């Protein structure tokens, strides 16, 4: 077991304080007493900064008393009570000043430590939300395809086989999402980094979504910042997941990325829910971060989010992000 130097500060101050008080009472030469003060004041600051509260309080009390009372024996015989009090008060100032300096450094270090803990907790919550939202999208796809396969297996085995293929693709995507989360955790610990999913993965995402249609302007996609690109992909994932949860029978879902004025818009619009095998999914409870969390993420990237009923009776989610520049060519 390694003994930290900071563990010795409080005992050293207590011993030095007792020796100083004893020396002052015994009328040792002033030179020795002043040398003791030169050691006591730094020890007071070190104890206030590093020592545990209980042991530091006891040692600090002895240290402050030693610094404050050392001149009292010198003026006790010939001085008045006012002179004695003035001498003690004069030397109390550097004693309490050393304690205050150490306490201030201790408080600042505590604030830094708490800020680091808060940042780690926020990062852990962010990773948990990412894992939940991405995996929830793929798991909801697995549930829908499994329900569809169960209903069509007897009448059309070929459709059931295709549903199983889509289930396999969604399962692999869920595993990839978990792998990205593990890589992100390693990155936080100083390990190798992993790419953050962005709109480059959007065609694959829409292709796995039955009834999904993609209309993306590559030039518009290229004008998004890296942060906005990743957030736009999150908008698509969350919106498609919500379609599966709340409108599983939608005949068509249109995903578009295009210029909108001075910005770039990504929109996801469904044609409205219809009764069908996927309707069983509607009994699932609400999950994910929801529109409030998605709006906060979009606004943090400098964009705006809108969600509401579409013109065809379905639901439409759109986010507009600032463009970072025109492509060259």
Coordinates of C-alpha atoms in Angstrom, one line a residue:
X1 CA 0.0 0.0 0.0
X2 CA 1.5 3.3 -1.1
X3 CA 1.3 6.2 1.4
X4 CA 0.4 9.5 -0.3
X5 CA 2.3 12.6 0.8
X6 CA -1.0 14.4 1.4
X7 CA -1.8 11.9 4.2
X8 CA 1.2 13.3 6.2
X9 CA 0.1 17.0 6.1
X10 CA -2.4 16.9 8.9
X11 CA -0.1 14.9 11.3
X12 CA 2.8 17.1 10.5
X13 CA 0.8 20.3 11.2
X14 CA -0.5 18.9 14.5
X15 CA 3.0 18.0 15.7
X16 CA 4.4 21.3 14.5
X17 CA 1.5 23.2 16.2
X18 CA 2.0 21.4 19.5
X19 CA 5.8 22.0 19.4
X20 CA 5.2 25.7 18.6
X21 CA 2.7 26.1 21.4
X22 CA 5.1 24.4 23.8
X23 CA 8.0 26.5 22.6
X24 CA 6.1 29.7 23.0
X25 CA 5.1 28.8 26.6
X26 CA 8.7 27.9 27.3
X27 CA 10.0 31.2 26.0
X28 CA 12.3 29.8 23.3
X29 CA 14.3 32.4 21.3
X30 CA 12.2 34.4 18.9
X31 CA 14.3 33.3 15.9
X32 CA 13.3 29.7 16.4
X33 CA 9.7 30.6 16.9
X34 CA 9.6 32.7 13.7
X35 CA 11.2 29.8 11.8
X36 CA 8.4 27.6 13.1
X37 CA 5.8 30.1 11.7
X38 CA 7.5 29.9 8.3
X39 CA 6.7 26.1 8.4
X40 CA 3.3 26.4 9.9
X41 CA 1.7 28.7 7.4
X42 CA 2.4 26.5 4.3
X43 CA 1.3 23.5 6.3
X44 CA -2.0 25.2 7.1
X45 CA -2.6 25.9 3.4
X46 CA -1.7 22.3 2.4
X47 CA -4.0 20.8 5.1
X48 CA -6.9 23.0 4.0
X49 CA -6.3 21.9 0.4
X50 CA -5.6 18.2 0.7
X51 CA -6.5 16.7 4.2
X52 CA -9.7 15.0 5.1
X53 CA -12.1 17.3 7.0
X54 CA -12.0 15.6 10.4
X55 CA -8.2 15.2 10.7
X56 CA -7.6 18.5 8.9
X57 CA -10.0 20.4 11.3
X58 CA -8.1 19.2 14.4
X59 CA -4.7 19.9 12.9
X60 CA -5.8 23.2 11.5
X61 CA -7.1 24.3 14.9
X62 CA -3.7 23.6 16.5
X63 CA -1.9 25.3 13.6
X64 CA -4.0 28.5 13.8
X65 CA -3.7 28.6 17.6
X66 CA 0.1 28.2 17.4
X67 CA 0.4 31.0 14.8
X68 CA -2.0 33.3 16.6
X69 CA -0.7 32.9 20.2
X70 CA 3.1 32.8 19.6
X71 CA 3.6 36.5 20.3
X72 CA 1.4 36.6 23.4
X73 CA 4.1 35.5 25.9
X74 CA 6.4 38.3 24.6
X75 CA 4.0 41.0 25.5
X76 CA 2.2 39.3 28.4
X77 CA 4.2 40.9 31.3
X78 CA 4.5 44.5 30.1
X79 CA 1.7 44.9 27.6
X80 CA -2.0 45.7 28.1
X81 CA -4.9 43.5 27.1
X82 CA -5.3 45.7 24.1
X83 CA -1.7 45.1 23.0
X84 CA -2.0 41.3 23.7
X85 CA -5.2 41.1 21.6
X86 CA -3.7 43.2 18.9
X87 CA -0.6 41.0 18.6
X88 CA -2.8 37.9 18.5
X89 CA -5.1 39.4 15.9
X90 CA -2.2 40.6 13.7
X91 CA -0.8 37.0 13.5
X92 CA -4.3 35.5 13.1
X93 CA -4.5 37.2 9.7
X94 CA -1.8 35.2 7.9
X95 CA -3.0 32.0 9.6
X96 CA -6.6 32.4 8.4
X97 CA -5.3 33.7 5.0
X98 CA -3.4 30.4 4.6
X99 CA -6.5 28.4 5.5
X100 CA -8.6 30.5 3.1
X101 CA -6.1 30.0 0.2
X102 CA -6.0 26.2 0.7
X103 CA -9.8 26.1 1.0
X104 CA -10.2 28.1 -2.2
X105 CA -8.0 25.7 -4.1
X106 CA -9.9 22.7 -2.6
X107 CA -13.2 24.2 -3.7
X108 CA -12.0 24.8 -7.2
X109 CA -10.6 21.3 -7.5
X110 CA -14.0 20.0 -6.3
X111 CA -15.8 22.0 -9.0
X112 CA -13.5 20.6 -11.7
X113 CA -14.0 17.1 -10.4
X114 CA -17.8 17.5 -10.4
X115 CA -17.7 19.0 -13.9
X116 CA -15.8 15.9 -15.1
X117 CA -18.3 13.6 -13.4
X118 CA -21.2 15.5 -14.9
X119 CA -19.6 15.3 -18.4
X120 CA -19.0 11.6 -18.0
X121 CA -22.6 11.0 -16.9
X122 CA -23.9 13.1 -19.8
X123 CA -21.8 11.1 -22.2
X124 CA -23.0 7.8 -20.8
X125 CA -26.7 9.0 -21.1
X126 CA -26.0 10.1 -24.7
X127 CA -24.5 6.7 -25.5
X128 CA -27.4 5.0 -23.9
X129 CA -29.9 7.1 -25.9
X130 CA -28.0 6.4 -29.1
X131 CA -27.9 2.7 -28.5
X132 CA -31.6 2.6 -27.6
X133 CA -32.8 4.7 -30.5
X134 CA -30.7 2.9 -33.2
X135 CA -31.4 -0.6 -31.9
X136 CA -35.1 0.2 -31.3
X137 CA -35.4 1.1 -35.0
X138 CA -33.9 -2.3 -36.1
X139 CA -35.8 -4.3 -33.4
X140 CA -39.1 -2.7 -34.5
X141 CA -38.3 -3.7 -38.0
X142 CA -37.6 -7.3 -36.9
X143 CA -41.0 -7.4 -35.0
X144 CA -42.9 -6.0 -38.0
X145 CA -41.3 -8.5 -40.5
X146 CA -41.8 -11.4 -38.1
X147 CA -45.5 -10.5 -37.8
X148 CA -45.8 -10.2 -41.5
X149 CA -44.0 -13.5 -42.1
X150 CA -46.3 -15.3 -39.6
X151 CA -49.4 -14.1 -41.5
X152 CA -48.2 -14.8 -45.0
X153 CA -46.2 -18.0 -44.4
X154 CA -49.0 -20.4 -45.2
X155 CA -50.3 -18.6 -48.3
X156 CA -47.0 -17.4 -49.8
X157 CA -43.8 -19.0 -48.4
X158 CA -41.7 -16.9 -50.8
X159 CA -42.9 -13.7 -49.0
X160 CA -42.0 -15.3 -45.7
X161 CA -38.5 -16.0 -46.9
X162 CA -38.0 -12.4 -48.0
X163 CA -39.3 -11.3 -44.6
X164 CA -36.7 -13.5 -42.9
X165 CA -34.0 -12.0 -45.1
X166 CA -35.1 -8.5 -44.0
X167 CA -35.1 -9.7 -40.4
X168 CA -31.5 -10.9 -40.8
X169 CA -30.5 -7.5 -42.2
X170 CA -32.1 -5.7 -39.4
X171 CA -30.5 -7.9 -36.8
X172 CA -27.1 -7.3 -38.4
X173 CA -27.8 -3.6 -38.3
X174 CA -28.7 -3.8 -34.6
X175 CA -25.4 -5.5 -34.0
X176 CA -23.5 -2.8 -35.9
X177 CA -25.2 -0.2 -33.8
X178 CA -24.1 -1.9 -30.6
X179 CA -20.5 -2.2 -32.0
X180 CA -20.5 1.5 -32.7
X181 CA -21.5 2.2 -29.1
X182 CA -18.8 -0.1 -27.8
X183 CA -16.3 1.8 -30.0
X184 CA -17.6 5.1 -28.7
X185 CA -17.0 3.8 -25.1
X186 CA -13.5 2.8 -26.1
X187 CA -13.0 6.3 -27.6
X188 CA -14.0 7.9 -24.4
X189 CA -11.4 5.8 -22.6
X190 CA -8.7 6.8 -25.1
X191 CA -9.1 3.8 -27.4
X192 CA -9.5 3.8 -31.2
X193 CA -12.4 5.8 -32.7
X194 CA -15.3 4.6 -34.8
X195 CA -17.1 6.5 -37.5
X196 CA -20.4 8.2 -36.6
X197 CA -23.3 7.1 -38.9
X198 CA -24.5 9.9 -41.3
X199 CA -26.5 10.4 -44.4
X200 CA -24.2 8.2 -46.4
X201 CA -26.0 5.3 -44.7
X202 CA -29.4 6.8 -45.5
X203 CA -30.0 4.7 -48.7
X204 CA -29.4 1.5 -46.8
X205 CA -31.6 2.6 -44.0
X206 CA -34.5 3.4 -46.3
X207 CA -34.0 0.3 -48.4
X208 CA -34.5 -1.8 -45.3
X209 CA -37.8 0.0 -44.6
X210 CA -40.7 -1.6 -46.4
X211 CA -42.5 1.0 -48.5
X212 CA -39.7 3.5 -48.1
X213 CA -38.8 5.9 -50.9
X214 CA -35.7 8.1 -50.9
X215 CA -35.2 11.3 -52.8
X216 CA -31.9 12.8 -51.8
X217 CA -29.9 15.6 -53.5
X218 CA -26.2 14.6 -53.2
X219 CA -25.1 18.2 -53.5
X220 CA -27.4 19.2 -50.6
X221 CA -26.0 16.3 -48.5
X222 CA -22.5 17.6 -49.2
X223 CA -23.4 21.0 -47.7
X224 CA -24.1 19.7 -44.2
X225 CA -21.5 19.9 -41.5
X226 CA -20.4 16.6 -39.9
X227 CA -22.5 17.3 -36.8
X228 CA -25.6 18.2 -38.8
X229 CA -25.0 15.2 -41.1
X230 CA -25.0 12.8 -38.1
X231 CA -28.0 14.6 -36.6
X232 CA -30.0 14.4 -39.8
X233 CA -29.4 10.7 -39.9
X234 CA -30.7 10.5 -36.3
X235 CA -33.8 12.4 -37.5
X236 CA -34.5 9.8 -40.2
X237 CA -33.9 6.9 -37.8
X238 CA -36.3 8.4 -35.1
X239 CA -38.9 9.3 -37.7
X240 CA -38.9 5.9 -39.3
X241 CA -39.0 4.2 -36.0
X242 CA -42.1 6.2 -35.0
X243 CA -43.7 5.3 -38.3
X244 CA -43.3 1.6 -37.4
X245 CA -44.7 2.2 -33.9
X246 CA -47.6 4.5 -34.7
X247 CA -48.4 3.9 -38.4
X248 CA -47.2 0.4 -39.1
X249 CA -49.7 0.0 -42.0
X250 CA -48.6 3.1 -43.9
X251 CA -48.5 2.3 -47.6
X252 CA -45.6 4.6 -48.4
X253 CA -42.9 6.5 -46.5
X254 CA -41.0 9.3 -48.3
X255 CA -37.6 10.4 -47.1
X256 CA -36.2 13.5 -48.8
X257 CA -33.0 15.5 -48.5
X258 CA -33.0 18.8 -50.5
X259 CA -32.2 22.5 -50.3
X260 CA -34.7 24.7 -48.5
X261 CA -33.9 28.3 -48.9
X262 CA -30.5 29.0 -47.3
X263 CA -30.5 25.6 -45.5
X264 CA -30.7 21.9 -46.1
X265 CA -33.9 20.0 -45.2
X266 CA -34.5 16.3 -44.4
X267 CA -38.1 15.2 -44.2
X268 CA -39.8 11.9 -43.4
X269 CA -43.5 11.7 -44.4
X270 CA -45.8 8.7 -44.2
X271 CA -49.2 8.2 -45.9
X272 CA -51.0 7.4 -42.8
X273 CA -51.8 4.2 -40.8
X274 CA -53.8 1.3 -42.3
X275 CA -55.0 -1.8 -40.6
X276 CA -52.8 -4.8 -41.3
X277 CA -50.6 -7.5 -39.7
X278 CA -48.2 -4.8 -38.4
X279 CA -51.0 -3.3 -36.3
X280 CA -50.0 -5.6 -33.5
X281 CA -47.0 -3.4 -33.0
X282 CA -49.2 -0.5 -31.9
X283 CA -49.6 -2.1 -28.5
X284 CA -46.0 -1.4 -27.7
X285 CA -45.3 1.3 -25.1
X286 CA -43.8 4.6 -26.1
X287 CA -40.0 4.7 -26.0
X288 CA -36.9 6.5 -27.2
X289 CA -36.1 10.1 -26.6
X290 CA -39.2 11.4 -28.5
X291 CA -39.6 14.6 -30.3
X292 CA -38.5 16.7 -27.4
X293 CA -35.1 15.0 -27.3
X294 CA -34.8 15.0 -31.1
X295 CA -35.7 18.8 -31.2
X296 CA -33.0 19.5 -28.6
X297 CA -30.4 17.5 -30.7
X298 CA -31.4 19.3 -33.9
X299 CA -31.2 22.8 -32.2
X300 CA -27.8 22.0 -30.8
X301 CA -26.7 21.4 -34.4
X302 CA -28.0 24.8 -35.4
X303 CA -31.2 23.5 -37.0
X304 CA -34.9 23.6 -36.5
X305 CA -37.4 20.7 -36.2
X306 CA -41.1 20.5 -37.2
X307 CA -43.5 17.7 -36.8
X308 CA -47.2 17.5 -37.6
X309 CA -49.9 16.1 -39.8
X310 CA -49.2 16.0 -43.5
X311 CA -51.4 17.0 -46.4
X312 CA -52.3 13.4 -47.2
X313 CA -53.5 12.4 -43.8
X314 CA -50.2 11.0 -42.6
X315 CA -47.4 12.5 -40.4
X316 CA -44.5 14.5 -41.4
X317 CA -41.2 15.3 -39.6
X318 CA -38.8 17.7 -41.1
X319 CA -35.5 19.3 -39.9
X320 CA -33.7 22.2 -41.6
X321 CA -30.0 22.6 -41.0
X322 CA -27.7 25.5 -42.1
X323 CA -25.6 24.9 -45.2
X324 CA -21.9 25.2 -44.6
X325 CA -20.9 26.0 -48.2
X326 CA -21.6 25.3 -51.8
X327 CA -19.9 22.3 -53.4
X328 CA -17.1 23.1 -55.8
X329 CA -16.7 21.6 -59.2

